[in-house]
Amino acid sequence: MIDRRRFLAAGSLALLGACTRSAPSTSGASAAAAEAGPLYRISLAEWSVNRRIHRREEPALDHLDFPAYARSLGIDAVEYVSTLFADRSTAGDYVADLRRRCDGEGVRSLLIMVDAEGALGDPDEAGRLRAVANHHRWLDAAKALGCHAIRVNAQSSGARDEQARLAADGLHRLASDAASRDLSVIVENHGGLSSDGSWLAEVMRLADHPGVGTLPDFGNFNLGDGKTYDRYRGTEELMPFARAVSAKSYAFDEAGNETTIDYERMMRIVVDAGYRGHVGIEFEGGGSSEAGILATKRLLESVRTKLEAGRG
């Protein structure tokens, strides 16, 4: 168990240090190169095509063909979802095949979003340790694929402050294991308390580990019981710790704007925080998933052009 007093004493230092960790630490590009490139790059989150992989939308798509599909849309970086791996397999030959396909397409694997492996903030210490251990196979898969991180959930139960302490403990333990693989452990606002930006930012400070960060999602600010958290405030609170960003989208108007999220406002928050990494398309709307992905891509490109012009 991590000592809470040590966390609180280190909190301000952790917050300052987070600003230097806003981009993936294993991006393979120098800061100078990043500045010379586009303001941000665009990737594709596999959840955007979950209906096709689950055979609920035609044409069906096999998980192993996801990198080639992303490339067909002009996207050269991908983010996987653990529950979409065939039979949730992390077997060496399966992952090696996926890596070969990525390399063949010139597609980079960024991260794996890991779900259903237990609560990293389980109030029972044995339960937390099991959850940490359950994530190890995904760390190994992410390393083999050349990812920079796995995305996990800050799931717990109990009083607000206690949940923060417990989640931080599990994250610290898992990040210590991930460090030996040169990987980060990043947390998405993903419902419940994790969708409270101030709470998750506090968890980051309490976790007190250079390998722990956030993945702000533009849409996941549902607190439960019909309550929501302000998405713009939440994104501002999470961006100092961000190692990835999820551009959630649902529907678009005739002008190509997302109907529920002000993308220009949101991307200004992202860019003003100093983030220069990938922004992952995660379409969750109805109709054609491909149409939604392409609409999100066009919007991100349009906003990027506008923001770059304003900084010229």
PDB file of N, CA and C in Angstrom, residues 20 71 73-74 103-104 122 154 170 204 258 270-271 277 290 297:
ATOM      1  N   THR A  20       5.765  18.047 -18.421  1.00  0.00           N
ATOM      2  CA  THR A  20       6.815  17.556 -19.304  1.00  0.00           C
ATOM      3  C   THR A  20       6.492  16.193 -19.858  1.00  0.00           C
ATOM      4  N   ARG A  71      -5.176   2.110 -42.713  1.00  0.00           N
ATOM      5  CA  ARG A  71      -4.359   2.629 -43.809  1.00  0.00           C
ATOM      6  C   ARG A  71      -5.221   2.978 -45.019  1.00  0.00           C
ATOM      7  N   LEU A  73      -7.989   4.258 -45.033  1.00  0.00           N
ATOM      8  CA  LEU A  73      -8.645   5.535 -44.762  1.00  0.00           C
ATOM      9  C   LEU A  73      -7.644   6.679 -44.642  1.00  0.00           C
ATOM     10  N   GLY A  74      -6.380   6.392 -44.923  1.00  0.00           N
ATOM     11  CA  GLY A  74      -5.353   7.416 -44.838  1.00  0.00           C
ATOM     12  C   GLY A  74      -4.871   7.692 -43.432  1.00  0.00           C
ATOM     13  N   ASP A 103       3.549  -3.602 -39.733  1.00  0.00           N
ATOM     14  CA  ASP A 103       4.789  -3.236 -40.398  1.00  0.00           C
ATOM     15  C   ASP A 103       4.617  -3.221 -41.913  1.00  0.00           C
ATOM     16  N   GLY A 104       3.868  -4.189 -42.420  1.00  0.00           N
ATOM     17  CA  GLY A 104       3.640  -4.263 -43.855  1.00  0.00           C
ATOM     18  C   GLY A 104       2.837  -3.093 -44.392  1.00  0.00           C
ATOM     19  N   ASP A 122      -9.513  -2.006  -6.348  1.00  0.00           N
ATOM     20  CA  ASP A 122     -10.294  -2.912  -5.500  1.00  0.00           C
ATOM     21  C   ASP A 122      -9.966  -2.658  -4.018  1.00  0.00           C
ATOM     22  N   ALA A 154      -9.657   3.403 -13.806  1.00  0.00           N
ATOM     23  CA  ALA A 154      -9.450   3.686 -12.385  1.00  0.00           C
ATOM     24  C   ALA A 154     -10.715   3.285 -11.633  1.00  0.00           C
ATOM     25  N   GLY A 170      -3.220   0.946  -7.042  1.00  0.00           N
ATOM     26  CA  GLY A 170      -3.179  -0.041  -8.114  1.00  0.00           C
ATOM     27  C   GLY A 170      -2.434   0.462  -9.331  1.00  0.00           C
ATOM     28  N   MET A 204      -4.016  11.061 -10.349  1.00  0.00           N
ATOM     29  CA  MET A 204      -2.712  11.177 -11.011  1.00  0.00           C
ATOM     30  C   MET A 204      -1.652  11.674 -10.036  1.00  0.00           C
ATOM     31  N   GLU A 258     -19.340  18.418 -35.369  1.00  0.00           N
ATOM     32  CA  GLU A 258     -19.932  17.466 -34.437  1.00  0.00           C
ATOM     33  C   GLU A 258     -21.057  18.186 -33.700  1.00  0.00           C
ATOM     34  N   VAL A 270      -6.608  21.145 -25.919  1.00  0.00           N
ATOM     35  CA  VAL A 270      -5.577  20.119 -26.086  1.00  0.00           C
ATOM     36  C   VAL A 270      -4.243  20.750 -26.485  1.00  0.00           C
ATOM     37  N   VAL A 271      -4.277  21.592 -27.494  1.00  0.00           N
ATOM     38  CA  VAL A 271      -3.052  22.201 -28.011  1.00  0.00           C
ATOM     39  C   VAL A 271      -2.455  23.192 -27.020  1.00  0.00           C
ATOM     40  N   GLY A 277       0.902  14.984 -29.435  1.00  0.00           N
ATOM     41  CA  GLY A 277       0.851  13.581 -29.826  1.00  0.00           C
ATOM     42  C   GLY A 277      -0.310  13.286 -30.755  1.00  0.00           C
ATOM     43  N   GLU A 290     -17.811   3.780 -41.029  1.00  0.00           N
ATOM     44  CA  GLU A 290     -16.787   4.381 -41.884  1.00  0.00           C
ATOM     45  C   GLU A 290     -17.111   5.838 -42.187  1.00  0.00           C
ATOM     46  N   LYS A 297     -12.402  12.539 -39.071  1.00  0.00           N
ATOM     47  CA  LYS A 297     -11.076  12.829 -39.620  1.00  0.00           C
ATOM     48  C   LYS A 297     -11.074  14.183 -40.328  1.00  0.00           C
TER      49      LYS A 297
END
